[in-house]
PDB file of C-alpha atoms and ligand atoms in Angstrom:
ATOM      1  CA  MET A  38       0.000   0.000   0.000  1.00  0.00           C
ATOM      2  CA  LYS A  39       1.310   3.433  -0.877  1.00  0.00           C
ATOM      3  CA  ILE A  40       1.285   6.121   1.779  1.00  0.00           C
ATOM      4  CA  PHE A  41       0.419   9.731   1.020  1.00  0.00           C
ATOM      5  CA  ILE A  42       0.453  12.515   3.592  1.00  0.00           C
ATOM      6  CA  ASP A  43      -2.841  14.348   4.007  1.00  0.00           C
ATOM      7  CA  THR A  44      -1.711  17.905   4.693  1.00  0.00           C
ATOM      8  CA  ALA A  45      -0.766  21.175   3.016  1.00  0.00           C
ATOM      9  CA  ASN A  46       1.710  22.096   5.751  1.00  0.00           C
ATOM     10  CA  ILE A  47       5.193  22.087   4.181  1.00  0.00           C
ATOM     11  CA  ASP A  48       6.939  21.591   7.527  1.00  0.00           C
ATOM     12  CA  GLU A  49       4.934  18.398   8.086  1.00  0.00           C
ATOM     13  CA  ILE A  50       5.509  17.294   4.493  1.00  0.00           C
ATOM     14  CA  LYS A  51       9.268  17.825   4.793  1.00  0.00           C
ATOM     15  CA  GLU A  52       9.504  15.928   8.047  1.00  0.00           C
ATOM     16  CA  ALA A  53       7.358  13.024   6.819  1.00  0.00           C
ATOM     17  CA  PHE A  54       9.346  12.786   3.567  1.00  0.00           C
ATOM     18  CA  SER A  55      12.565  12.616   5.584  1.00  0.00           C
ATOM     19  CA  TRP A  56      11.295   9.298   7.002  1.00  0.00           C
ATOM     20  CA  GLY A  57      11.540   7.796   3.498  1.00  0.00           C
ATOM     21  CA  ILE A  58       8.105   6.196   3.396  1.00  0.00           C
ATOM     22  CA  VAL A  59       5.852   8.821   1.813  1.00  0.00           C
ATOM     23  CA  ASP A  60       4.759   8.422  -1.814  1.00  0.00           C
ATOM     24  CA  GLY A  61       2.613  11.513  -2.367  1.00  0.00           C
ATOM     25  CA  VAL A  62       0.547  14.341  -0.889  1.00  0.00           C
ATOM     26  CA  THR A  63      -3.131  15.234  -0.816  1.00  0.00           C
ATOM     27  CA  THR A  64      -4.518  18.674  -0.090  1.00  0.00           C
ATOM     28  CA  ASN A  65      -7.999  20.186  -0.056  1.00  0.00           C
ATOM     29  CA  PRO A  66      -9.289  23.706   0.614  1.00  0.00           C
ATOM     30  CA  SER A  67      -9.637  22.997   4.357  1.00  0.00           C
ATOM     31  CA  LEU A  68      -6.053  21.718   4.617  1.00  0.00           C
ATOM     32  CA  ILE A  69      -4.799  24.755   2.671  1.00  0.00           C
ATOM     33  CA  LYS A  70      -6.715  27.021   5.089  1.00  0.00           C
ATOM     34  CA  LYS A  71      -5.131  25.255   8.066  1.00  0.00           C
ATOM     35  CA  ALA A  72      -1.626  25.634   6.591  1.00  0.00           C
ATOM     36  CA  VAL A  73      -2.173  29.298   5.669  1.00  0.00           C
ATOM     37  CA  ASN A  74      -3.365  30.067   9.216  1.00  0.00           C
ATOM     38  CA  TYR A  75      -0.433  28.149  10.707  1.00  0.00           C
ATOM     39  CA  TYR A  76       2.116  30.201   8.741  1.00  0.00           C
ATOM     40  CA  LYS A  77       0.222  33.483   9.301  1.00  0.00           C
ATOM     41  CA  GLU A  78       0.487  32.888  13.036  1.00  0.00           C
ATOM     42  CA  LYS A  79       4.223  32.439  12.598  1.00  0.00           C
ATOM     43  CA  GLY A  80       4.352  35.773  10.752  1.00  0.00           C
ATOM     44  CA  LYS A  81       5.368  34.201   7.433  1.00  0.00           C
ATOM     45  CA  THR A  82       4.080  35.824   4.273  1.00  0.00           C
ATOM     46  CA  PHE A  83       3.960  34.320   0.806  1.00  0.00           C
ATOM     47  CA  THR A  84       1.652  34.157  -2.169  1.00  0.00           C
ATOM     48  CA  MET A  85      -0.319  30.970  -2.749  1.00  0.00           C
ATOM     49  CA  GLU A  86       1.505  30.577  -6.026  1.00  0.00           C
ATOM     50  CA  GLU A  87       4.924  30.685  -4.363  1.00  0.00           C
ATOM     51  CA  TYR A  88       3.739  28.296  -1.687  1.00  0.00           C
ATOM     52  CA  ILE A  89       2.412  25.696  -4.096  1.00  0.00           C
ATOM     53  CA  LYS A  90       5.544  25.950  -6.232  1.00  0.00           C
ATOM     54  CA  GLU A  91       7.699  25.291  -3.165  1.00  0.00           C
ATOM     55  CA  LEU A  92       5.534  22.342  -2.189  1.00  0.00           C
ATOM     56  CA  LEU A  93       5.608  20.743  -5.644  1.00  0.00           C
ATOM     57  CA  THR A  94       9.347  21.308  -6.035  1.00  0.00           C
ATOM     58  CA  PHE A  95      10.080  19.752  -2.669  1.00  0.00           C
ATOM     59  CA  VAL A  96       7.886  16.700  -3.245  1.00  0.00           C
ATOM     60  CA  GLY A  97       9.364  16.202  -6.710  1.00  0.00           C
ATOM     61  CA  LYS A  98       8.784  14.063  -9.773  1.00  0.00           C
ATOM     62  CA  GLY A  99       7.001  10.750  -9.435  1.00  0.00           C
ATOM     63  CA  LYS A 100       5.221  11.688  -6.190  1.00  0.00           C
ATOM     64  CA  PRO A 101       1.699  12.943  -6.918  1.00  0.00           C
ATOM     65  CA  VAL A 102       0.328  16.025  -5.210  1.00  0.00           C
ATOM     66  CA  SER A 103      -3.453  16.504  -5.325  1.00  0.00           C
ATOM     67  CA  LEU A 104      -4.740  20.076  -5.688  1.00  0.00           C
ATOM     68  CA  GLU A 105      -8.492  20.629  -5.531  1.00  0.00           C
ATOM     69  CA  VAL A 106     -10.811  22.852  -7.558  1.00  0.00           C
ATOM     70  CA  ILE A 107     -13.270  25.102  -5.734  1.00  0.00           C
ATOM     71  CA  GLY A 108     -16.036  25.579  -8.313  1.00  0.00           C
ATOM     72  CA  ASN A 109     -19.329  23.725  -8.401  1.00  0.00           C
ATOM     73  CA  THR A 110     -20.306  23.797 -12.052  1.00  0.00           C
ATOM     74  CA  GLU A 111     -18.860  21.886 -14.974  1.00  0.00           C
ATOM     75  CA  ASP A 112     -17.445  25.015 -16.594  1.00  0.00           C
ATOM     76  CA  ALA A 113     -15.927  26.419 -13.407  1.00  0.00           C
ATOM     77  CA  MET A 114     -14.336  23.116 -12.335  1.00  0.00           C
ATOM     78  CA  TYR A 115     -12.962  22.416 -15.810  1.00  0.00           C
ATOM     79  CA  LYS A 116     -11.493  25.911 -16.062  1.00  0.00           C
ATOM     80  CA  GLU A 117      -9.950  25.755 -12.574  1.00  0.00           C
ATOM     81  CA  ALA A 118      -8.515  22.297 -13.230  1.00  0.00           C
ATOM     82  CA  HIS A 119      -6.697  23.731 -16.259  1.00  0.00           C
ATOM     83  CA  ILE A 120      -5.523  26.778 -14.324  1.00  0.00           C
ATOM     84  CA  LEU A 121      -3.981  24.536 -11.640  1.00  0.00           C
ATOM     85  CA  PHE A 122      -2.527  22.006 -14.054  1.00  0.00           C
ATOM     86  CA  ASP A 123      -1.246  24.479 -16.649  1.00  0.00           C
ATOM     87  CA  LYS A 124       0.290  26.788 -14.051  1.00  0.00           C
ATOM     88  CA  PHE A 125       1.932  24.174 -11.842  1.00  0.00           C
ATOM     89  CA  ASN A 126       2.485  20.841 -13.556  1.00  0.00           C
ATOM     90  CA  ASN A 127       5.570  22.060 -15.417  1.00  0.00           C
ATOM     91  CA  ILE A 128       7.369  22.412 -12.060  1.00  0.00           C
ATOM     92  CA  ALA A 129       7.732  18.712 -11.239  1.00  0.00           C
ATOM     93  CA  SER A 130       5.135  16.863 -13.370  1.00  0.00           C
ATOM     94  CA  ASN A 131       3.369  15.735 -10.219  1.00  0.00           C
ATOM     95  CA  VAL A 132       0.035  17.597 -10.168  1.00  0.00           C
ATOM     96  CA  VAL A 133      -3.178  15.602  -9.820  1.00  0.00           C
ATOM     97  CA  ILE A 134      -6.457  17.498  -9.944  1.00  0.00           C
ATOM     98  CA  LYS A 135      -9.088  16.777  -7.326  1.00  0.00           C
ATOM     99  CA  ILE A 136     -12.660  16.938  -8.566  1.00  0.00           C
ATOM    100  CA  PRO A 137     -15.709  16.288  -6.384  1.00  0.00           C
ATOM    101  CA  VAL A 138     -17.684  13.310  -7.646  1.00  0.00           C
ATOM    102  CA  ASN A 139     -20.790  15.454  -7.494  1.00  0.00           C
ATOM    103  CA  PRO A 140     -20.656  19.188  -6.728  1.00  0.00           C
ATOM    104  CA  GLU A 141     -24.419  19.500  -6.172  1.00  0.00           C
ATOM    105  CA  THR A 142     -25.599  20.476  -2.698  1.00  0.00           C
ATOM    106  CA  GLU A 143     -29.158  19.340  -3.316  1.00  0.00           C
ATOM    107  CA  ARG A 144     -30.618  15.946  -4.093  1.00  0.00           C
ATOM    108  CA  GLY A 145     -31.915  15.915  -7.666  1.00  0.00           C
ATOM    109  CA  GLY A 146     -30.223  19.220  -8.540  1.00  0.00           C
ATOM    110  CA  ALA A 147     -29.179  20.223 -12.038  1.00  0.00           C
ATOM    111  CA  ARG A 148     -25.455  19.714 -11.449  1.00  0.00           C
ATOM    112  CA  LEU A 149     -25.491  16.153 -10.108  1.00  0.00           C
ATOM    113  CA  PHE A 150     -23.409  14.881 -13.024  1.00  0.00           C
ATOM    114  CA  ASP A 151     -21.114  17.879 -13.479  1.00  0.00           C
ATOM    115  CA  GLY A 152     -18.290  16.150 -11.586  1.00  0.00           C
ATOM    116  CA  LEU A 153     -18.415  13.126 -13.897  1.00  0.00           C
ATOM    117  CA  LYS A 154     -18.498  15.351 -16.980  1.00  0.00           C
ATOM    118  CA  VAL A 155     -15.364  17.179 -15.837  1.00  0.00           C
ATOM    119  CA  ILE A 156     -13.569  13.923 -14.966  1.00  0.00           C
ATOM    120  CA  ARG A 157     -14.247  12.648 -18.497  1.00  0.00           C
ATOM    121  CA  ARG A 158     -13.064  15.887 -20.113  1.00  0.00           C
ATOM    122  CA  LEU A 159      -9.878  16.057 -18.045  1.00  0.00           C
ATOM    123  CA  HIS A 160      -9.194  12.377 -18.708  1.00  0.00           C
ATOM    124  CA  GLU A 161      -9.445  13.116 -22.433  1.00  0.00           C
ATOM    125  CA  ASP A 162      -7.075  16.070 -21.969  1.00  0.00           C
ATOM    126  CA  GLY A 163      -4.538  13.731 -20.321  1.00  0.00           C
ATOM    127  CA  ILE A 164      -4.807  15.387 -16.886  1.00  0.00           C
ATOM    128  CA  PRO A 165      -4.689  12.980 -13.910  1.00  0.00           C
ATOM    129  CA  VAL A 166      -7.780  13.183 -11.713  1.00  0.00           C
ATOM    130  CA  ASN A 167      -8.394  12.248  -8.087  1.00  0.00           C
ATOM    131  CA  VAL A 168     -12.156  12.075  -7.474  1.00  0.00           C
ATOM    132  CA  THR A 169     -12.959  13.299  -4.015  1.00  0.00           C
ATOM    133  CA  LEU A 170     -15.885  13.127  -1.568  1.00  0.00           C
ATOM    134  CA  ILE A 171     -16.645   9.497  -2.456  1.00  0.00           C
ATOM    135  CA  MET A 172     -19.169   8.340   0.136  1.00  0.00           C
ATOM    136  CA  ASN A 173     -20.630   5.231  -1.491  1.00  0.00           C
ATOM    137  CA  PRO A 174     -19.339   2.466  -3.782  1.00  0.00           C
ATOM    138  CA  LEU A 175     -21.549   3.507  -6.690  1.00  0.00           C
ATOM    139  CA  GLN A 176     -19.986   6.955  -6.827  1.00  0.00           C
ATOM    140  CA  ALA A 177     -16.621   5.186  -7.095  1.00  0.00           C
ATOM    141  CA  LEU A 178     -17.911   2.977  -9.911  1.00  0.00           C
ATOM    142  CA  LEU A 179     -19.214   6.002 -11.824  1.00  0.00           C
ATOM    143  CA  ALA A 180     -15.983   7.930 -11.269  1.00  0.00           C
ATOM    144  CA  ALA A 181     -13.922   4.986 -12.527  1.00  0.00           C
ATOM    145  CA  LYS A 182     -16.131   4.717 -15.604  1.00  0.00           C
ATOM    146  CA  ALA A 183     -15.643   8.449 -16.242  1.00  0.00           C
ATOM    147  CA  GLY A 184     -11.856   7.922 -16.340  1.00  0.00           C
ATOM    148  CA  ALA A 185     -10.678   8.728 -12.812  1.00  0.00           C
ATOM    149  CA  ASP A 186      -7.068   7.884 -11.976  1.00  0.00           C
ATOM    150  CA  TYR A 187      -7.859   7.830  -8.251  1.00  0.00           C
ATOM    151  CA  VAL A 188     -11.019   7.679  -6.161  1.00  0.00           C
ATOM    152  CA  SER A 189     -10.928   8.994  -2.611  1.00  0.00           C
ATOM    153  CA  PRO A 190     -13.458   7.272  -0.340  1.00  0.00           C
ATOM    154  CA  PHE A 191     -13.800   9.254   2.881  1.00  0.00           C
ATOM    155  CA  ALA A 192     -13.558   6.455   5.440  1.00  0.00           C
ATOM    156  CA  GLY A 193     -13.545   8.582   8.603  1.00  0.00           C
ATOM    157  CA  ARG A 194     -16.449  10.766   7.538  1.00  0.00           C
ATOM    158  CA  ILE A 195     -18.583   7.668   6.919  1.00  0.00           C
ATOM    159  CA  ASP A 196     -17.795   6.401  10.431  1.00  0.00           C
ATOM    160  CA  ASN A 197     -18.731   9.825  11.768  1.00  0.00           C
ATOM    161  CA  TYR A 198     -21.956   9.821   9.761  1.00  0.00           C
ATOM    162  CA  LEU A 199     -23.011   6.425  11.127  1.00  0.00           C
ATOM    163  CA  ARG A 200     -22.282   7.491  14.705  1.00  0.00           C
ATOM    164  CA  THR A 201     -23.900  10.886  14.320  1.00  0.00           C
ATOM    165  CA  ASN A 202     -27.099   9.403  12.854  1.00  0.00           C
ATOM    166  CA  ALA A 203     -27.283   7.011  15.825  1.00  0.00           C
ATOM    167  CA  LYS A 204     -26.520   9.896  18.216  1.00  0.00           C
ATOM    168  CA  ILE A 205     -23.374   8.181  19.480  1.00  0.00           C
ATOM    169  CA  GLY A 206     -20.889  10.680  20.912  1.00  0.00           C
ATOM    170  CA  PHE A 207     -17.306  10.468  19.680  1.00  0.00           C
ATOM    171  CA  GLU A 208     -14.016  12.311  19.352  1.00  0.00           C
ATOM    172  CA  LYS A 209     -12.539  12.898  15.896  1.00  0.00           C
ATOM    173  CA  HIS A 210      -9.819  10.244  16.178  1.00  0.00           C
ATOM    174  CA  ASP A 211     -11.907   7.540  17.900  1.00  0.00           C
ATOM    175  CA  TYR A 212     -11.723   4.066  16.398  1.00  0.00           C
ATOM    176  CA  TYR A 213     -14.811   2.722  14.643  1.00  0.00           C
ATOM    177  CA  PRO A 214     -14.882  -1.052  13.987  1.00  0.00           C
ATOM    178  CA  ALA A 215     -14.517  -2.125  10.357  1.00  0.00           C
ATOM    179  CA  GLU A 216     -17.269  -4.705  10.874  1.00  0.00           C
ATOM    180  CA  GLY A 217     -19.660  -2.024  12.124  1.00  0.00           C
ATOM    181  CA  VAL A 218     -21.465  -1.363  15.380  1.00  0.00           C
ATOM    182  CA  GLU A 219     -24.604  -3.042  16.767  1.00  0.00           C
ATOM    183  CA  TRP A 220     -26.872  -0.350  18.196  1.00  0.00           C
ATOM    184  CA  GLY A 221     -30.275  -1.102  19.657  1.00  0.00           C
ATOM    185  CA  GLU A 222     -30.108  -4.640  18.185  1.00  0.00           C
ATOM    186  CA  LYS A 223     -29.388  -3.502  14.681  1.00  0.00           C
ATOM    187  CA  LEU A 224     -26.169  -3.038  12.772  1.00  0.00           C
ATOM    188  CA  LEU A 225     -25.672   0.616  11.893  1.00  0.00           C
ATOM    189  CA  SER A 226     -25.376   1.043   8.152  1.00  0.00           C
ATOM    190  CA  ASP A 227     -25.573   3.546   5.324  1.00  0.00           C
ATOM    191  CA  ASP A 228     -27.375   1.645   2.604  1.00  0.00           C
ATOM    192  CA  GLY A 229     -25.543  -1.563   3.569  1.00  0.00           C
ATOM    193  CA  ILE A 230     -22.151   0.046   4.201  1.00  0.00           C
ATOM    194  CA  VAL A 231     -21.281  -0.543   7.851  1.00  0.00           C
ATOM    195  CA  SER A 232     -18.060   1.472   8.202  1.00  0.00           C
ATOM    196  CA  GLY A 233     -15.534   3.567   6.293  1.00  0.00           C
ATOM    197  CA  VAL A 234     -13.301   0.514   5.914  1.00  0.00           C
ATOM    198  CA  ASP A 235     -16.304  -1.435   4.592  1.00  0.00           C
ATOM    199  CA  LEU A 236     -16.807   1.312   1.988  1.00  0.00           C
ATOM    200  CA  VAL A 237     -13.229   0.822   0.798  1.00  0.00           C
ATOM    201  CA  ALA A 238     -13.621  -2.986   0.811  1.00  0.00           C
ATOM    202  CA  SER A 239     -16.761  -2.749  -1.315  1.00  0.00           C
ATOM    203  CA  ILE A 240     -15.020  -0.485  -3.847  1.00  0.00           C
ATOM    204  CA  ARG A 241     -12.091  -2.936  -3.905  1.00  0.00           C
ATOM    205  CA  ASP A 242     -14.481  -5.807  -4.776  1.00  0.00           C
ATOM    206  CA  ILE A 243     -16.178  -3.814  -7.531  1.00  0.00           C
ATOM    207  CA  PHE A 244     -12.925  -2.607  -9.095  1.00  0.00           C
ATOM    208  CA  ASP A 245     -11.467  -6.125  -8.985  1.00  0.00           C
ATOM    209  CA  ASN A 246     -14.615  -7.641 -10.551  1.00  0.00           C
ATOM    210  CA  TYR A 247     -14.233  -5.430 -13.602  1.00  0.00           C
ATOM    211  CA  GLU A 248     -10.471  -4.890 -13.579  1.00  0.00           C
ATOM    212  CA  PHE A 249     -10.697  -1.121 -13.273  1.00  0.00           C
ATOM    213  CA  GLU A 250      -7.252   0.461 -13.121  1.00  0.00           C
ATOM    214  CA  THR A 251      -8.481   3.392 -11.024  1.00  0.00           C
ATOM    215  CA  LYS A 252      -6.553   3.465  -7.747  1.00  0.00           C
ATOM    216  CA  ILE A 253      -8.367   3.452  -4.425  1.00  0.00           C
ATOM    217  CA  LEU A 254      -6.947   6.278  -2.326  1.00  0.00           C
ATOM    218  CA  ALA A 255      -8.476   5.849   1.124  1.00  0.00           C
ATOM    219  CA  ALA A 256      -8.977   9.289   2.676  1.00  0.00           C
ATOM    220  CA  SER A 257     -10.334  10.898   5.816  1.00  0.00           C
ATOM    221  CA  VAL A 258      -8.216   8.587   7.935  1.00  0.00           C
ATOM    222  CA  ARG A 259      -8.653   8.920  11.680  1.00  0.00           C
ATOM    223  CA  ASN A 260      -6.283   6.539  13.482  1.00  0.00           C
ATOM    224  CA  ALA A 261      -3.567   3.907  13.064  1.00  0.00           C
ATOM    225  CA  ARG A 262      -5.881   0.934  13.531  1.00  0.00           C
ATOM    226  CA  GLN A 263      -8.027   2.175  10.674  1.00  0.00           C
ATOM    227  CA  VAL A 264      -4.891   2.391   8.496  1.00  0.00           C
ATOM    228  CA  ARG A 265      -4.189  -1.278   9.259  1.00  0.00           C
ATOM    229  CA  GLU A 266      -7.725  -2.235   8.278  1.00  0.00           C
ATOM    230  CA  LEU A 267      -7.536  -0.188   5.081  1.00  0.00           C
ATOM    231  CA  ALA A 268      -4.359  -2.070   4.184  1.00  0.00           C
ATOM    232  CA  GLU A 269      -6.055  -5.398   4.999  1.00  0.00           C
ATOM    233  CA  VAL A 270      -8.965  -4.721   2.636  1.00  0.00           C
ATOM    234  CA  GLY A 271      -6.612  -3.718  -0.191  1.00  0.00           C
ATOM    235  CA  ALA A 272      -6.650   0.080  -0.460  1.00  0.00           C
ATOM    236  CA  ASP A 273      -4.001   0.966  -3.058  1.00  0.00           C
ATOM    237  CA  ILE A 274      -3.070   4.098  -1.134  1.00  0.00           C
ATOM    238  CA  ALA A 275      -3.991   5.635   2.201  1.00  0.00           C
ATOM    239  CA  THR A 276      -3.617   9.369   2.645  1.00  0.00           C
ATOM    240  CA  ILE A 277      -2.741   9.837   6.272  1.00  0.00           C
ATOM    241  CA  PRO A 278      -2.556  12.905   8.537  1.00  0.00           C
ATOM    242  CA  PHE A 279       0.842  13.674  10.101  1.00  0.00           C
ATOM    243  CA  THR A 280      -0.343  12.788  13.626  1.00  0.00           C
ATOM    244  CA  VAL A 281      -1.680   9.397  12.515  1.00  0.00           C
ATOM    245  CA  LEU A 282       1.598   8.610  10.701  1.00  0.00           C
ATOM    246  CA  LYS A 283       3.380   9.199  13.989  1.00  0.00           C
ATOM    247  CA  GLU A 284       0.901   6.976  15.821  1.00  0.00           C
ATOM    248  CA  MET A 285       1.674   4.101  13.398  1.00  0.00           C
ATOM    249  CA  ILE A 286       5.326   3.768  14.410  1.00  0.00           C
ATOM    250  CA  TRP A 287       4.946   3.674  18.176  1.00  0.00           C
ATOM    251  CA  HIS A 288       4.462   0.644  20.416  1.00  0.00           C
ATOM    252  CA  TYR A 289       5.004   0.517  24.153  1.00  0.00           C
ATOM    253  CA  LYS A 290       6.844  -2.834  23.968  1.00  0.00           C
ATOM    254  CA  THR A 291       9.230  -1.500  21.291  1.00  0.00           C
ATOM    255  CA  SER A 292      10.227   1.376  23.556  1.00  0.00           C
ATOM    256  CA  GLU A 293      10.470  -0.927  26.538  1.00  0.00           C
ATOM    257  CA  GLY A 294      12.642  -3.295  24.455  1.00  0.00           C
ATOM    258  CA  MET A 295      14.950  -0.426  23.482  1.00  0.00           C
ATOM    259  CA  LYS A 296      15.413   0.519  27.127  1.00  0.00           C
ATOM    260  CA  LYS A 297      16.295  -3.075  28.012  1.00  0.00           C
ATOM    261  CA  PHE A 298      18.803  -3.442  25.123  1.00  0.00           C
ATOM    262  CA  ALA A 299      20.428  -0.166  26.165  1.00  0.00           C
ATOM    263  CA  ALA A 300      20.663  -1.285  29.788  1.00  0.00           C
ATOM    264  CA  ASP A 301      22.100  -4.685  28.789  1.00  0.00           C
ATOM    265  CA  THR A 302      24.838  -3.359  26.523  1.00  0.00           C
ATOM    266  CA  VAL A 303      28.103  -4.539  28.069  1.00  0.00           C
ATOM    267  CA  GLU A 304      31.348  -2.607  27.745  1.00  0.00           C
ATOM    268  CA  GLU A 305      32.932  -5.432  25.675  1.00  0.00           C
ATOM    269  CA  TYR A 306      30.236  -4.978  23.027  1.00  0.00           C
ATOM    270  CA  ARG A 307      30.241  -1.168  23.246  1.00  0.00           C
ATOM    271  CA  THR A 308      33.975  -0.993  22.411  1.00  0.00           C
ATOM    272  CA  LEU A 309      33.150  -2.327  18.893  1.00  0.00           C
ATOM    273  CA  PHE A 310      31.563   1.038  18.127  1.00  0.00           C
ATOM    274  CA  ASN A 311      34.143   3.288  19.778  1.00  0.00           C
ATOM    275  CA  LYS A 312      36.166   3.998  16.668  1.00  0.00           C
TER     276      LYS A 312
HETATM  277  C1  E4P B 543      -8.037  13.970   1.298  1.00  0.00           C
HETATM  278  O1  E4P B 543      -7.941  13.696   0.118  1.00  0.00           O
HETATM  279  C2  E4P B 543      -9.326  14.362   1.915  1.00  0.00           C
HETATM  280  O2  E4P B 543      -9.735  15.602   1.444  1.00  0.00           O
HETATM  281  C3  E4P B 543      -9.154  14.331   3.406  1.00  0.00           C
HETATM  282  O3  E4P B 543      -8.620  13.077   3.769  1.00  0.00           O
HETATM  283  C4  E4P B 543     -10.449  14.611   4.158  1.00  0.00           C
HETATM  284  O4  E4P B 543     -10.218  14.397   5.518  1.00  0.00           O
HETATM  285  P1  E4P B 543     -11.200  14.893   6.675  1.00  0.00           P
HETATM  286  O5  E4P B 543     -12.420  14.045   6.634  1.00  0.00           O
HETATM  287  O6  E4P B 543     -10.398  14.700   7.927  1.00  0.00           O
HETATM  288  O7  E4P B 543     -11.495  16.340   6.405  1.00  0.00           O
END
């Protein structure tokens, strides 16, 4: 499974890349806002253009960086996708454009299929597309059929949705079981999907049935255990927040083991390294 970092904060990106295990970056308007506020508080000033150029240059060739459009009509999203791609892809050939699967805010609205139309047009233009805000397997199927390079199912937001609907209190990073939660004698589900990990597993089954090449980029990741489950069900990529990446490496017994090895190191052995 590839690992992307889910942040627009260059300090976090630089540190995570120094660990040698990060294959790409995802951003969205909320993550950009968080990064901008973080640097404003530190008194740093820059234009968005300079910032994105620095980010893309640092990440480099072969490591995709997703940049999202902000429009909600076919024309606006298509135009913005070209602005982002044409302005920035020449820097390191690593720009992927994020398009919402469906930009409509109302059920049955006129723009329900505008996302798919833009995905198809960008695919024909040769621009790589990451389809975002995937909340059910059918949206992933439609996005793949439209020519998406990546689909981003929002695992954590589905877990939140299930808990919120059932009025179960939770903190953002709380674990939600992949196999779902029994509540009042029934298994909580969103049209048969019982968790964010289950959403990813269902998309995996569908893509494998029809040999779609679209990559499953599991997003909205909340904790390390969820990352493990996403890997178990065959996500191609997980985009992981900085704090969750840090959570993945730690285990109490590893630290305890290190202390014991340090305490047991005899002088005879230590002299080997005293050159
Ligand atoms: C990344 O592609 C997504 O935009 C991101 O993972 C969403 O995460 P959130 O649900 O924590 O906002």
